[in-house]
JSON list of C-alpha atoms in Angstrom, two decimals:
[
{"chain": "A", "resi": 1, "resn": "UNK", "atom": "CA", "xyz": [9.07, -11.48, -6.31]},
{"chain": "A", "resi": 2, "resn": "UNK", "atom": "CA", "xyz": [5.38, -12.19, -6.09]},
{"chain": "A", "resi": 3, "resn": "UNK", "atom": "CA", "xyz": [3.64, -13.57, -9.34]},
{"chain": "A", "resi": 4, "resn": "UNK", "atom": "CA", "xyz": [1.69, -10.86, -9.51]},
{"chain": "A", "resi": 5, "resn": "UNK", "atom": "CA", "xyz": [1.05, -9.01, -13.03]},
{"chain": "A", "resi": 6, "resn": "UNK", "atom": "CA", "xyz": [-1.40, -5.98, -14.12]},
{"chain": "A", "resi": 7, "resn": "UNK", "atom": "CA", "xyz": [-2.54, -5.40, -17.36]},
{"chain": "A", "resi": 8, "resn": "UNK", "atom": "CA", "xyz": [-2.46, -2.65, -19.36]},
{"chain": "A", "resi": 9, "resn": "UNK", "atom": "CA", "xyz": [0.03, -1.21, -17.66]},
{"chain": "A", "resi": 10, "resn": "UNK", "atom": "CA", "xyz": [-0.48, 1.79, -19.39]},
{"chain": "A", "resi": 11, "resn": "UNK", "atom": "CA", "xyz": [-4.03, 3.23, -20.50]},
{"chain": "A", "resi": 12, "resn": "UNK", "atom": "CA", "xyz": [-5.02, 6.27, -22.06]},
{"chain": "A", "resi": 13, "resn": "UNK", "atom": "CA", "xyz": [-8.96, 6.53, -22.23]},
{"chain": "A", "resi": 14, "resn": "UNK", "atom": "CA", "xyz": [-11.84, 9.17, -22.70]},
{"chain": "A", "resi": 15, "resn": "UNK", "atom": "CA", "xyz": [-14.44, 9.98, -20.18]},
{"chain": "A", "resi": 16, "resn": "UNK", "atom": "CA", "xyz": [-17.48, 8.25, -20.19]},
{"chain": "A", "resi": 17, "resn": "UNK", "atom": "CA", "xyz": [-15.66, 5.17, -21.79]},
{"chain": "A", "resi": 18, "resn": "UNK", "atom": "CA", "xyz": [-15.95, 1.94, -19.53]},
{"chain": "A", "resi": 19, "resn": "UNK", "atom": "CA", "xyz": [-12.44, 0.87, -18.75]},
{"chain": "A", "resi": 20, "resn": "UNK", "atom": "CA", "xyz": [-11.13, -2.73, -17.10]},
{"chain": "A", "resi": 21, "resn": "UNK", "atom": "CA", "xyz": [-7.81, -3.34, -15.18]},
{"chain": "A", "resi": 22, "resn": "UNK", "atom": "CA", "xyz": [-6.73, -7.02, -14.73]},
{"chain": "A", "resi": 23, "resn": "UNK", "atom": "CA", "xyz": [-4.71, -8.45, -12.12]},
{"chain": "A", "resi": 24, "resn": "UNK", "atom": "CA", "xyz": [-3.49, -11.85, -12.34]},
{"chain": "A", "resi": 25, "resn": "UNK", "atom": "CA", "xyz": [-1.64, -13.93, -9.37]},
{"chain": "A", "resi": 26, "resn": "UNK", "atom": "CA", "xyz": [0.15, -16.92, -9.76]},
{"chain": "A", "resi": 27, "resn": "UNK", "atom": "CA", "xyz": [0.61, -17.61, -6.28]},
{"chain": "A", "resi": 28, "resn": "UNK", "atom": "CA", "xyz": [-2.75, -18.87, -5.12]},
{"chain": "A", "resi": 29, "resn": "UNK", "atom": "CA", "xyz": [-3.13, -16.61, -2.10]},
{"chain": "A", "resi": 30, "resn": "UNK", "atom": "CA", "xyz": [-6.57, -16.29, -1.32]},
{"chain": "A", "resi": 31, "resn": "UNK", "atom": "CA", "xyz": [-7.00, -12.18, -0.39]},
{"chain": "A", "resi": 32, "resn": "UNK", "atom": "CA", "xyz": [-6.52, -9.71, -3.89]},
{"chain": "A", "resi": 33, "resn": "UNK", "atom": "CA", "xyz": [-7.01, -5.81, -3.11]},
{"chain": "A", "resi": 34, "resn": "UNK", "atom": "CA", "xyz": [-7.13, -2.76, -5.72]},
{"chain": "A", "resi": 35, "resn": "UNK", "atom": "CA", "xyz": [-5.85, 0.27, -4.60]},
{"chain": "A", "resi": 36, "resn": "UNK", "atom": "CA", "xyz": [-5.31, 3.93, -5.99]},
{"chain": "A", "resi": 37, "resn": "UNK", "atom": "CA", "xyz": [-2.04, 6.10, -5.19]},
{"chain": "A", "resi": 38, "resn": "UNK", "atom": "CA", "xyz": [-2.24, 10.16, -5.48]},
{"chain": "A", "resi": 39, "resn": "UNK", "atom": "CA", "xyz": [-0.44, 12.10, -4.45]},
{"chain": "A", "resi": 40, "resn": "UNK", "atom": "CA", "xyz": [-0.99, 13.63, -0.85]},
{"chain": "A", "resi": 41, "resn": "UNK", "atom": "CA", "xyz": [-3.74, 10.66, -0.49]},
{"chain": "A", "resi": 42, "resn": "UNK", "atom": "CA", "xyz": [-1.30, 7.62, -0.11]},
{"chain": "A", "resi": 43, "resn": "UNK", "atom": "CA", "xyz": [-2.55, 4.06, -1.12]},
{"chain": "A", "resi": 44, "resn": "UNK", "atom": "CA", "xyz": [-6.15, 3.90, -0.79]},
{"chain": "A", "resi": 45, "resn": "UNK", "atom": "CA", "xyz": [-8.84, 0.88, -0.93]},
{"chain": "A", "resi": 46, "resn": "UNK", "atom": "CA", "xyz": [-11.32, 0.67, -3.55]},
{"chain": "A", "resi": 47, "resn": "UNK", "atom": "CA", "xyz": [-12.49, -2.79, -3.42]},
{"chain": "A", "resi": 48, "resn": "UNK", "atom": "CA", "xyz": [-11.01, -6.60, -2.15]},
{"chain": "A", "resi": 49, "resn": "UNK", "atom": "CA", "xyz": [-11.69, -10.58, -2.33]},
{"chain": "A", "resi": 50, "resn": "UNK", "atom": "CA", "xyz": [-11.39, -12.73, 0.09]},
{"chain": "A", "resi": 51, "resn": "UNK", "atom": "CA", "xyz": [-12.06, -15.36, -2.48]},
{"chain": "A", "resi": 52, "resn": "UNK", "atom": "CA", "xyz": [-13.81, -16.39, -5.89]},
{"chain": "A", "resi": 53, "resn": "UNK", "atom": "CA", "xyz": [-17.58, -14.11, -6.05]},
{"chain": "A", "resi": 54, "resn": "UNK", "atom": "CA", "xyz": [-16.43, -12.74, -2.76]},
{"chain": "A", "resi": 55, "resn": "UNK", "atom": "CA", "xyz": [-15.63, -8.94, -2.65]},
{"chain": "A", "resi": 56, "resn": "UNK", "atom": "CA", "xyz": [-16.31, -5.93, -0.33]},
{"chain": "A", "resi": 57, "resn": "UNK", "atom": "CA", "xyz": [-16.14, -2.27, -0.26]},
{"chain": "A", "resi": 58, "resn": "UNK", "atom": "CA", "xyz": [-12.74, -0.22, 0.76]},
{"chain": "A", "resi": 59, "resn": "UNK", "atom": "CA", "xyz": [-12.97, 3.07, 1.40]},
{"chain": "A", "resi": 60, "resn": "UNK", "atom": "CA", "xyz": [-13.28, 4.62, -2.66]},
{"chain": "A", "resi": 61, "resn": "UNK", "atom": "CA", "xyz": [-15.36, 2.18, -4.28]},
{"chain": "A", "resi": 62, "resn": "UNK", "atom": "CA", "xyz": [-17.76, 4.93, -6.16]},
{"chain": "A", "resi": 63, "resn": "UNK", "atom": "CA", "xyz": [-17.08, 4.56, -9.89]},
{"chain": "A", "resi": 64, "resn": "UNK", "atom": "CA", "xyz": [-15.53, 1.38, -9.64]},
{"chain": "A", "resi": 65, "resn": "UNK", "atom": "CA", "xyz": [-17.02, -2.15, -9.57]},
{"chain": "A", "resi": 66, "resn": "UNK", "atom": "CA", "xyz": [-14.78, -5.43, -9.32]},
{"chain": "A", "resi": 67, "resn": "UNK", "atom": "CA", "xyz": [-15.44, -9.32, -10.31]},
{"chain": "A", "resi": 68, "resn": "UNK", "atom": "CA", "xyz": [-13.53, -12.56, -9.51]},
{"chain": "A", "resi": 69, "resn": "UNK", "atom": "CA", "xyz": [-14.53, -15.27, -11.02]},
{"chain": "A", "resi": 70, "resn": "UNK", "atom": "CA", "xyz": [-11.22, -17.36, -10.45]},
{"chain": "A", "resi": 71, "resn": "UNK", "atom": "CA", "xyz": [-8.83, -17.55, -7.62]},
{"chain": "A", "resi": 72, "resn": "UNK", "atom": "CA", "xyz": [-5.90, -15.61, -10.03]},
{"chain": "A", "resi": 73, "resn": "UNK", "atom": "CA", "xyz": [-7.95, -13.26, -11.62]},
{"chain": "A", "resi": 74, "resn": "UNK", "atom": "CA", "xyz": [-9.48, -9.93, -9.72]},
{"chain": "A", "resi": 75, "resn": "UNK", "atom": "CA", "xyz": [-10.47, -7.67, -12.74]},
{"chain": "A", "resi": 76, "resn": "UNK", "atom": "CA", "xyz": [-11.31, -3.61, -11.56]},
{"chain": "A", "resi": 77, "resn": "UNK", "atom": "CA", "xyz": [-13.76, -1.87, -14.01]},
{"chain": "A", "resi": 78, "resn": "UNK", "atom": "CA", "xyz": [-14.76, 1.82, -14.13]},
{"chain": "A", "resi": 79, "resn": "UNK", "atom": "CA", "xyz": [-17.95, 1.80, -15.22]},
{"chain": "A", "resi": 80, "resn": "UNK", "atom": "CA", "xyz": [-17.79, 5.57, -17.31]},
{"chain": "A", "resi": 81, "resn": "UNK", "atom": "CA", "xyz": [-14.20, 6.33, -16.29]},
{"chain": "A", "resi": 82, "resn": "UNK", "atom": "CA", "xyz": [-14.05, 10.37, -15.24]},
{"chain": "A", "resi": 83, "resn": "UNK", "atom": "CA", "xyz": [-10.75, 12.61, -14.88]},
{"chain": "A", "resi": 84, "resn": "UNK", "atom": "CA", "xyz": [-10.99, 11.64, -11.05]},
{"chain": "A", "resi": 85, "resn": "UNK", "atom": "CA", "xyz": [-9.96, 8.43, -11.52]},
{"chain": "A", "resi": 86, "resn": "UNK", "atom": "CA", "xyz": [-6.91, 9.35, -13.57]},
{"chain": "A", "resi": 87, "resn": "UNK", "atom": "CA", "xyz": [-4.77, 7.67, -11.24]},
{"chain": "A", "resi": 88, "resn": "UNK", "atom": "CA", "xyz": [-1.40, 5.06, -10.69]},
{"chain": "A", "resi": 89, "resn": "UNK", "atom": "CA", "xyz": [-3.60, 1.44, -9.89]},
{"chain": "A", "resi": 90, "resn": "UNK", "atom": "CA", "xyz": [-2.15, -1.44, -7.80]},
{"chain": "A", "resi": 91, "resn": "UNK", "atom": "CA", "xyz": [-3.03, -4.62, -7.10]},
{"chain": "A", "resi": 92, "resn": "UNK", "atom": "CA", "xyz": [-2.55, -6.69, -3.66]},
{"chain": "A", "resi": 93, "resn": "UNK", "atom": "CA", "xyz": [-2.43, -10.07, -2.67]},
{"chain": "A", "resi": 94, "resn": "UNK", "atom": "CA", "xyz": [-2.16, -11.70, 0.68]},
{"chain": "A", "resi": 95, "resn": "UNK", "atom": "CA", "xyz": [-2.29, -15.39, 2.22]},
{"chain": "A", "resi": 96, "resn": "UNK", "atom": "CA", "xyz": [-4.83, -16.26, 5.06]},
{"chain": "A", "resi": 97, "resn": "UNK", "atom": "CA", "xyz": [-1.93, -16.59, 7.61]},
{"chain": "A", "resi": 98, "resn": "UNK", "atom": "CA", "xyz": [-2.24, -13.56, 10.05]},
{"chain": "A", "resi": 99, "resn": "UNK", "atom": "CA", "xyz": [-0.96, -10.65, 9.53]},
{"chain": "A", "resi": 100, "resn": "UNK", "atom": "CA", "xyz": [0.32, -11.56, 6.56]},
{"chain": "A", "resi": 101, "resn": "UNK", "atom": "CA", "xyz": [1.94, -8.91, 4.25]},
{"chain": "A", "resi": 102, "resn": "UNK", "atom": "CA", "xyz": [0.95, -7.78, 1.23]},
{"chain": "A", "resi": 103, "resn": "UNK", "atom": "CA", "xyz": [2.60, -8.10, -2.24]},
{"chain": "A", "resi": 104, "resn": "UNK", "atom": "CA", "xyz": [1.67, -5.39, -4.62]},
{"chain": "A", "resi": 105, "resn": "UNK", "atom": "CA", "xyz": [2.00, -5.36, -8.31]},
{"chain": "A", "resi": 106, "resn": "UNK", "atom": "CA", "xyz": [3.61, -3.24, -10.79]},
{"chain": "A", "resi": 107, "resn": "UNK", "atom": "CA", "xyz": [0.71, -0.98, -10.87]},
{"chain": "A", "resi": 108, "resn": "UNK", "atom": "CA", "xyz": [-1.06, 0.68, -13.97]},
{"chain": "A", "resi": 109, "resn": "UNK", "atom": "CA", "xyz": [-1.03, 4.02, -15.06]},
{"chain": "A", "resi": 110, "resn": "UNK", "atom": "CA", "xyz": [-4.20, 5.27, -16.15]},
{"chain": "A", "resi": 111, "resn": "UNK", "atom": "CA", "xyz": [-4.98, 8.65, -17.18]},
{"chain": "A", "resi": 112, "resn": "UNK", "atom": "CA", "xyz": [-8.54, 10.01, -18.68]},
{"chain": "A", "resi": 113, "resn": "UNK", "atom": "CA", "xyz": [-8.81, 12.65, -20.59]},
{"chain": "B", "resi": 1, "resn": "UNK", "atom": "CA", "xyz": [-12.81, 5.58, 11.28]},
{"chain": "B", "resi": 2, "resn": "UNK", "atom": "CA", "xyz": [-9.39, 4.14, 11.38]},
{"chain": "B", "resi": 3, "resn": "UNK", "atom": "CA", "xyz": [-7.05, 6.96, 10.74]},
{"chain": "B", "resi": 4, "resn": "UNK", "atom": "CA", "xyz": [-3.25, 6.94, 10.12]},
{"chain": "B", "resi": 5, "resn": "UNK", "atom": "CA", "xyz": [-1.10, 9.85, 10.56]},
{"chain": "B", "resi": 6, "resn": "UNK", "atom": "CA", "xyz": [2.73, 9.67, 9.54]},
{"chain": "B", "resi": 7, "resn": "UNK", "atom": "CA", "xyz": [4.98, 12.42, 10.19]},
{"chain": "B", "resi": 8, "resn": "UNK", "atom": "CA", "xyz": [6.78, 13.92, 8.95]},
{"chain": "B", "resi": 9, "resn": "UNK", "atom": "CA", "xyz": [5.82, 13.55, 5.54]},
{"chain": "B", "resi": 10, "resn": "UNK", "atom": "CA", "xyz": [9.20, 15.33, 3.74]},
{"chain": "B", "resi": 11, "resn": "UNK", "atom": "CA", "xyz": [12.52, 15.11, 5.38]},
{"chain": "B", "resi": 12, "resn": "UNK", "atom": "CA", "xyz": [15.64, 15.78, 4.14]},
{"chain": "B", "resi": 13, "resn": "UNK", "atom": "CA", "xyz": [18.67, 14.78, 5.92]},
{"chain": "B", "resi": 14, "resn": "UNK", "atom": "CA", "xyz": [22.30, 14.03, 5.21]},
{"chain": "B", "resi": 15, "resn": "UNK", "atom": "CA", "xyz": [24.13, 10.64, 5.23]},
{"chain": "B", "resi": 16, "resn": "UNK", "atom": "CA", "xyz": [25.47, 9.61, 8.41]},
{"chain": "B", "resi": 17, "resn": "UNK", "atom": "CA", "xyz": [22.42, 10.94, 10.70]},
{"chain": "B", "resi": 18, "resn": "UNK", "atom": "CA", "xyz": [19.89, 9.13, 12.37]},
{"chain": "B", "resi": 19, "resn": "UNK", "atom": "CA", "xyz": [16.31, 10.00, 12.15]},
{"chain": "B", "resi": 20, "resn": "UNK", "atom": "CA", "xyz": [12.76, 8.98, 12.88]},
{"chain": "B", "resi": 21, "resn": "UNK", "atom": "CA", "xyz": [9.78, 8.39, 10.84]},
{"chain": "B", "resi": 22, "resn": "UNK", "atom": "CA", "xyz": [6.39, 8.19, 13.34]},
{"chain": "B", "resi": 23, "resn": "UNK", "atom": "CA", "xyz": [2.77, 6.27, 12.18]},
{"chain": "B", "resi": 24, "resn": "UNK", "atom": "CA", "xyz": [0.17, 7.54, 14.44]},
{"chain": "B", "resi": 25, "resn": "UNK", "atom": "CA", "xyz": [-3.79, 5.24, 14.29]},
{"chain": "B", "resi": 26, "resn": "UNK", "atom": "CA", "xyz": [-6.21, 5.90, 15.93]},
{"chain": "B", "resi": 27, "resn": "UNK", "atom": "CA", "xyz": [-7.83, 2.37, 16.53]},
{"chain": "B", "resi": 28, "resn": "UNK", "atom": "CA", "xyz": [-6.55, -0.21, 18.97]},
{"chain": "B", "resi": 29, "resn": "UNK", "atom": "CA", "xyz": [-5.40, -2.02, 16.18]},
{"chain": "B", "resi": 30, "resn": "UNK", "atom": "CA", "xyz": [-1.99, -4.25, 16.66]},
{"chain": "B", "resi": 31, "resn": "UNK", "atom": "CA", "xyz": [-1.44, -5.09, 13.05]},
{"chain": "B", "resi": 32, "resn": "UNK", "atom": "CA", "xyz": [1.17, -2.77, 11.48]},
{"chain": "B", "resi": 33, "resn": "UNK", "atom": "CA", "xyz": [2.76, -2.85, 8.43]},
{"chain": "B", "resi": 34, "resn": "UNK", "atom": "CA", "xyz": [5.76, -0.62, 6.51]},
{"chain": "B", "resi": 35, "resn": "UNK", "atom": "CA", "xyz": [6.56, -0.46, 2.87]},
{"chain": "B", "resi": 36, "resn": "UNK", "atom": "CA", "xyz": [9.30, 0.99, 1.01]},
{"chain": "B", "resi": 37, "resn": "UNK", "atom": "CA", "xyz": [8.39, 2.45, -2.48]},
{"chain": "B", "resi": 38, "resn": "UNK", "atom": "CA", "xyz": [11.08, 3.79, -4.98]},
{"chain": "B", "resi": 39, "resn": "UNK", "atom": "CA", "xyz": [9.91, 6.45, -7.64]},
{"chain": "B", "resi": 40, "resn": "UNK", "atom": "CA", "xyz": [7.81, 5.29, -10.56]},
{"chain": "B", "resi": 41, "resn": "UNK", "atom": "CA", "xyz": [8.01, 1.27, -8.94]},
{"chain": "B", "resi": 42, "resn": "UNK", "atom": "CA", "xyz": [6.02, -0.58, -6.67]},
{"chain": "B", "resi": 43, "resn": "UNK", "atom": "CA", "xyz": [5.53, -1.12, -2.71]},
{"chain": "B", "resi": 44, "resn": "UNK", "atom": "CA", "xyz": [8.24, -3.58, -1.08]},
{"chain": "B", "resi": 45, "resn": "UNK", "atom": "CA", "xyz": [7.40, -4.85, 2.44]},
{"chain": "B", "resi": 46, "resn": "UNK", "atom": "CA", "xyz": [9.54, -4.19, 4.88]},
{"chain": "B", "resi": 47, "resn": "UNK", "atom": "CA", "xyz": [8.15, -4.88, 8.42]},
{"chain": "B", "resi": 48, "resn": "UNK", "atom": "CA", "xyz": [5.13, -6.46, 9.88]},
{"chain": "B", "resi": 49, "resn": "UNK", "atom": "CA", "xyz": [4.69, -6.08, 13.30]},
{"chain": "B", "resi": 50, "resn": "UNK", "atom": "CA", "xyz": [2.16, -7.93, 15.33]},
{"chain": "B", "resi": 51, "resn": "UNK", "atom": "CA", "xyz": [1.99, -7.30, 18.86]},
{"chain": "B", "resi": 52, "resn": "UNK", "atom": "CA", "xyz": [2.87, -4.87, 21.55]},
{"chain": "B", "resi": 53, "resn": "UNK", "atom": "CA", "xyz": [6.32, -4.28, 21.65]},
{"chain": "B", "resi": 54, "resn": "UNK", "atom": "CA", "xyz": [7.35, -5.48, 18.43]},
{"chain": "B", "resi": 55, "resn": "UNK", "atom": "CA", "xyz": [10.58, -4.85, 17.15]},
{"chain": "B", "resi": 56, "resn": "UNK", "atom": "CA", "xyz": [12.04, -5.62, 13.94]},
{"chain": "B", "resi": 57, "resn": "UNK", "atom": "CA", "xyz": [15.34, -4.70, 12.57]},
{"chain": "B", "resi": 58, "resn": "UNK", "atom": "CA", "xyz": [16.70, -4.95, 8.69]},
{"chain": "B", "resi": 59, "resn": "UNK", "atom": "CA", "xyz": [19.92, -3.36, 7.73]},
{"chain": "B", "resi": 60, "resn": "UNK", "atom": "CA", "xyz": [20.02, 0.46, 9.24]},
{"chain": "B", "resi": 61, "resn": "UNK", "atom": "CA", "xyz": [16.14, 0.14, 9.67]},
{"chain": "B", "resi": 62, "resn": "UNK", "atom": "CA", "xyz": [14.00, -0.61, 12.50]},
{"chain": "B", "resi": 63, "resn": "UNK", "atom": "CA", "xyz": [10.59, -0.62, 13.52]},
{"chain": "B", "resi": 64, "resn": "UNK", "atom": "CA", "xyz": [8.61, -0.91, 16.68]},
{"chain": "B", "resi": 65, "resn": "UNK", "atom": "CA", "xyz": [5.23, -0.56, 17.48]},
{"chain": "B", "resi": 66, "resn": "UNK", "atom": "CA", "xyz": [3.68, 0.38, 20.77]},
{"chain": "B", "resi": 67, "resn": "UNK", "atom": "CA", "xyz": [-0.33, -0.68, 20.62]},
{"chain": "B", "resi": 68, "resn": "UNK", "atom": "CA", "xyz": [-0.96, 1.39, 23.51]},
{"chain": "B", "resi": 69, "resn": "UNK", "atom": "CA", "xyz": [0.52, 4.52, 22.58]},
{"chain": "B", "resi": 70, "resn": "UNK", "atom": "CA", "xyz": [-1.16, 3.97, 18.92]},
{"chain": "B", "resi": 71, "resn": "UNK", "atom": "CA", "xyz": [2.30, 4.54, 17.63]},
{"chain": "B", "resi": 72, "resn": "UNK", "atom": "CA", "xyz": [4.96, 2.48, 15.45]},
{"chain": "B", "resi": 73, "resn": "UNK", "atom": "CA", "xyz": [8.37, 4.07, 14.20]},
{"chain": "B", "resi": 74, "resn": "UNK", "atom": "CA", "xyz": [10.61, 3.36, 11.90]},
{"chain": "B", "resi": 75, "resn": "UNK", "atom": "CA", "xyz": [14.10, 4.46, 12.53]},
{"chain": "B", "resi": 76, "resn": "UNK", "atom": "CA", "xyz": [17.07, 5.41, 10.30]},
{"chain": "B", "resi": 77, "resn": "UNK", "atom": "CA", "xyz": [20.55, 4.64, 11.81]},
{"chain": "B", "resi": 78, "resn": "UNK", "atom": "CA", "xyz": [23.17, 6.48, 9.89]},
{"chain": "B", "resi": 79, "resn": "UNK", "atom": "CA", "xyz": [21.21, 7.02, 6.62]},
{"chain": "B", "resi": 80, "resn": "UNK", "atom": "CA", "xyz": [22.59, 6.31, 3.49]},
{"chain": "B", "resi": 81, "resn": "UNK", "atom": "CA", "xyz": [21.69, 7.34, 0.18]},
{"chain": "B", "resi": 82, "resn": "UNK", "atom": "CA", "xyz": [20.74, 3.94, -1.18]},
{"chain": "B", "resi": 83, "resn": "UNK", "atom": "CA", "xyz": [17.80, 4.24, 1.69]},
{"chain": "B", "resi": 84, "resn": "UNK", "atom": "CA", "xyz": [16.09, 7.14, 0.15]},
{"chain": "B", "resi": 85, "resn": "UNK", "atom": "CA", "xyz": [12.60, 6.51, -0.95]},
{"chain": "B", "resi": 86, "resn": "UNK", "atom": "CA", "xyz": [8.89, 6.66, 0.61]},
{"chain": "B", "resi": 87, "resn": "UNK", "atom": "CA", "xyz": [7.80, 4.85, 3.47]},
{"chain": "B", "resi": 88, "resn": "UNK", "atom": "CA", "xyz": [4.40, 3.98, 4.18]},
{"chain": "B", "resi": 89, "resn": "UNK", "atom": "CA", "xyz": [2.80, 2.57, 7.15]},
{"chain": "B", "resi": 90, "resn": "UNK", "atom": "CA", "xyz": [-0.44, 0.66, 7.16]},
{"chain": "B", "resi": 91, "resn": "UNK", "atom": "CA", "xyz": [-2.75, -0.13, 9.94]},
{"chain": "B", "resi": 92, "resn": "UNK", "atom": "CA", "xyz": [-5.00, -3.27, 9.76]},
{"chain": "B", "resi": 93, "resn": "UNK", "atom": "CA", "xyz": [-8.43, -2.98, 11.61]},
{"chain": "B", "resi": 94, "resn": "UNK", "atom": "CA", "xyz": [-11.03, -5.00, 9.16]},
{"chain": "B", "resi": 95, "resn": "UNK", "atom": "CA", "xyz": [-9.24, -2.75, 6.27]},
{"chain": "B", "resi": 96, "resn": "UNK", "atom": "CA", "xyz": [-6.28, -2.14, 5.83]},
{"chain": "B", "resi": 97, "resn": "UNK", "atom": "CA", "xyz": [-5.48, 1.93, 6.04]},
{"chain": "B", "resi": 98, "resn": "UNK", "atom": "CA", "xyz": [-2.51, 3.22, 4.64]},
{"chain": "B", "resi": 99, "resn": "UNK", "atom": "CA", "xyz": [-0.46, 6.22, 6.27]},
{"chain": "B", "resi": 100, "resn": "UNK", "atom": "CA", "xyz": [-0.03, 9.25, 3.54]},
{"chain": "B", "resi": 101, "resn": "UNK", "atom": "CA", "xyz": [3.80, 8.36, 3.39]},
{"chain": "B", "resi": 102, "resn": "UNK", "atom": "CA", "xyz": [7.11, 9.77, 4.31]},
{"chain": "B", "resi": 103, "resn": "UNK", "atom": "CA", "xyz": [9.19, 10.91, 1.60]},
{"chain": "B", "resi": 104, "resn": "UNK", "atom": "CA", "xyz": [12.75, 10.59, 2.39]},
{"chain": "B", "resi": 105, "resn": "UNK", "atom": "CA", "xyz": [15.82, 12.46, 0.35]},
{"chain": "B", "resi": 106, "resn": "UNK", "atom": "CA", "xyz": [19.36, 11.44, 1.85]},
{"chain": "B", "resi": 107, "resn": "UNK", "atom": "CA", "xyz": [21.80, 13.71, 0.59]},
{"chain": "B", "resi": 108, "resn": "UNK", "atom": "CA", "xyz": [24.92, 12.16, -0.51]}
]
């Protein structure tokens, strides 16, 4: 498997509360990727790296804001989490080979009440 | 907008039968990627396919992918139970796009 670990894996949190997810790699790849799962929405993007300080936009990045200030670390924060964003997170990584597959994490279980 | 379409996104089928899941895109993308997720766990790669044509094969699995038809499938040769699960395809354009995924339930 992947070195790939997210912490908490399990959160329970209040709205309006800021709330951080980490994801931490041990394999040195350069790309990292936070995703959300629903269900009847599939995986979707929120935000990416494609290395330290560099991140972009995926396609649900409203809410959320991401930093990566080393290569193994990619946190996610929700700035004043809402009941919308009670969702399962996952983390990515991929290599800079192409089309390289991605490795997800375990994923974390948030839910806001 | 890159869009991905699987279908269908339920099936239900008994052991023994052969079946096809379908990943429809709509960009003329020829990066394309299935994953295999078990309840309550993670994503598991499965295929990457990378050029008109493509075939891969793992087990009873296999996936092709046809850039000009904007298609890839993954096929099921005489399902067993141990292969029920949900499949996702993903498309790569400058994101990566994931399909809304296939749930599969082999009946023993």
């Amino acid at each position: 498997d992947a070195g790939i670990t997210q912490s908490p894996r399990h959160k329970v949190t209040e709205t309006g509360t800021p709330v951080t997810l980490r994801c931490h790699q041990t394999e040195n790849h350069r790309y990292m990727y936070w995703y959300r799962q629903d269900p009847g929405h599939g995986l979707r993007l929120i935000h990416y790296s494609y290395g330290v300080k560099d991140t972009d936009k995926g396609e649900v990045s409203d809410g959320y804001s991401v930093s990566r200030s080393k290569t193994e670390d990619f946190l996610l924060t929700l700035e004043s989490a809402t009941s919308s964003q009670t969702s399962v997170y996952f983390c990515a990584i991929s290599g800079v080979e192409d089309g390289e597959t991605q490795y997800f994490g375990p994923g974390t279980r948030l839910l806001v009440l | 907008e890159l869009k991905v379409e699987q279908n269908p996104l339920f099936l239900s089928m008994q052991e023994g039968k052969n079946y096809t899941i379908y990943c429809n895109y709509s960009t003329t993308s020829d990066r394309l990627y299935w994953y295999r997720q078990d309840p309550g766990k993670s994503l598991e790669s499965l295929f990457v396919l990378l050029s008109n044509g493509a075939v891969k094969q793992e087990g009873r699995l296999m996936a092709s992918l046809d850039t000009k038809a904007r298609l890839s499938t993954l096929h099921i040769t005489a399902a067993v139970h141990d292969l029920s699960a949900t499949y996702f395809c993903a498309v790569e354009d400058d994101k990566i796009i994931f399909g809304k995924g296939t749930r599969l339930h082999i009946l023993p």
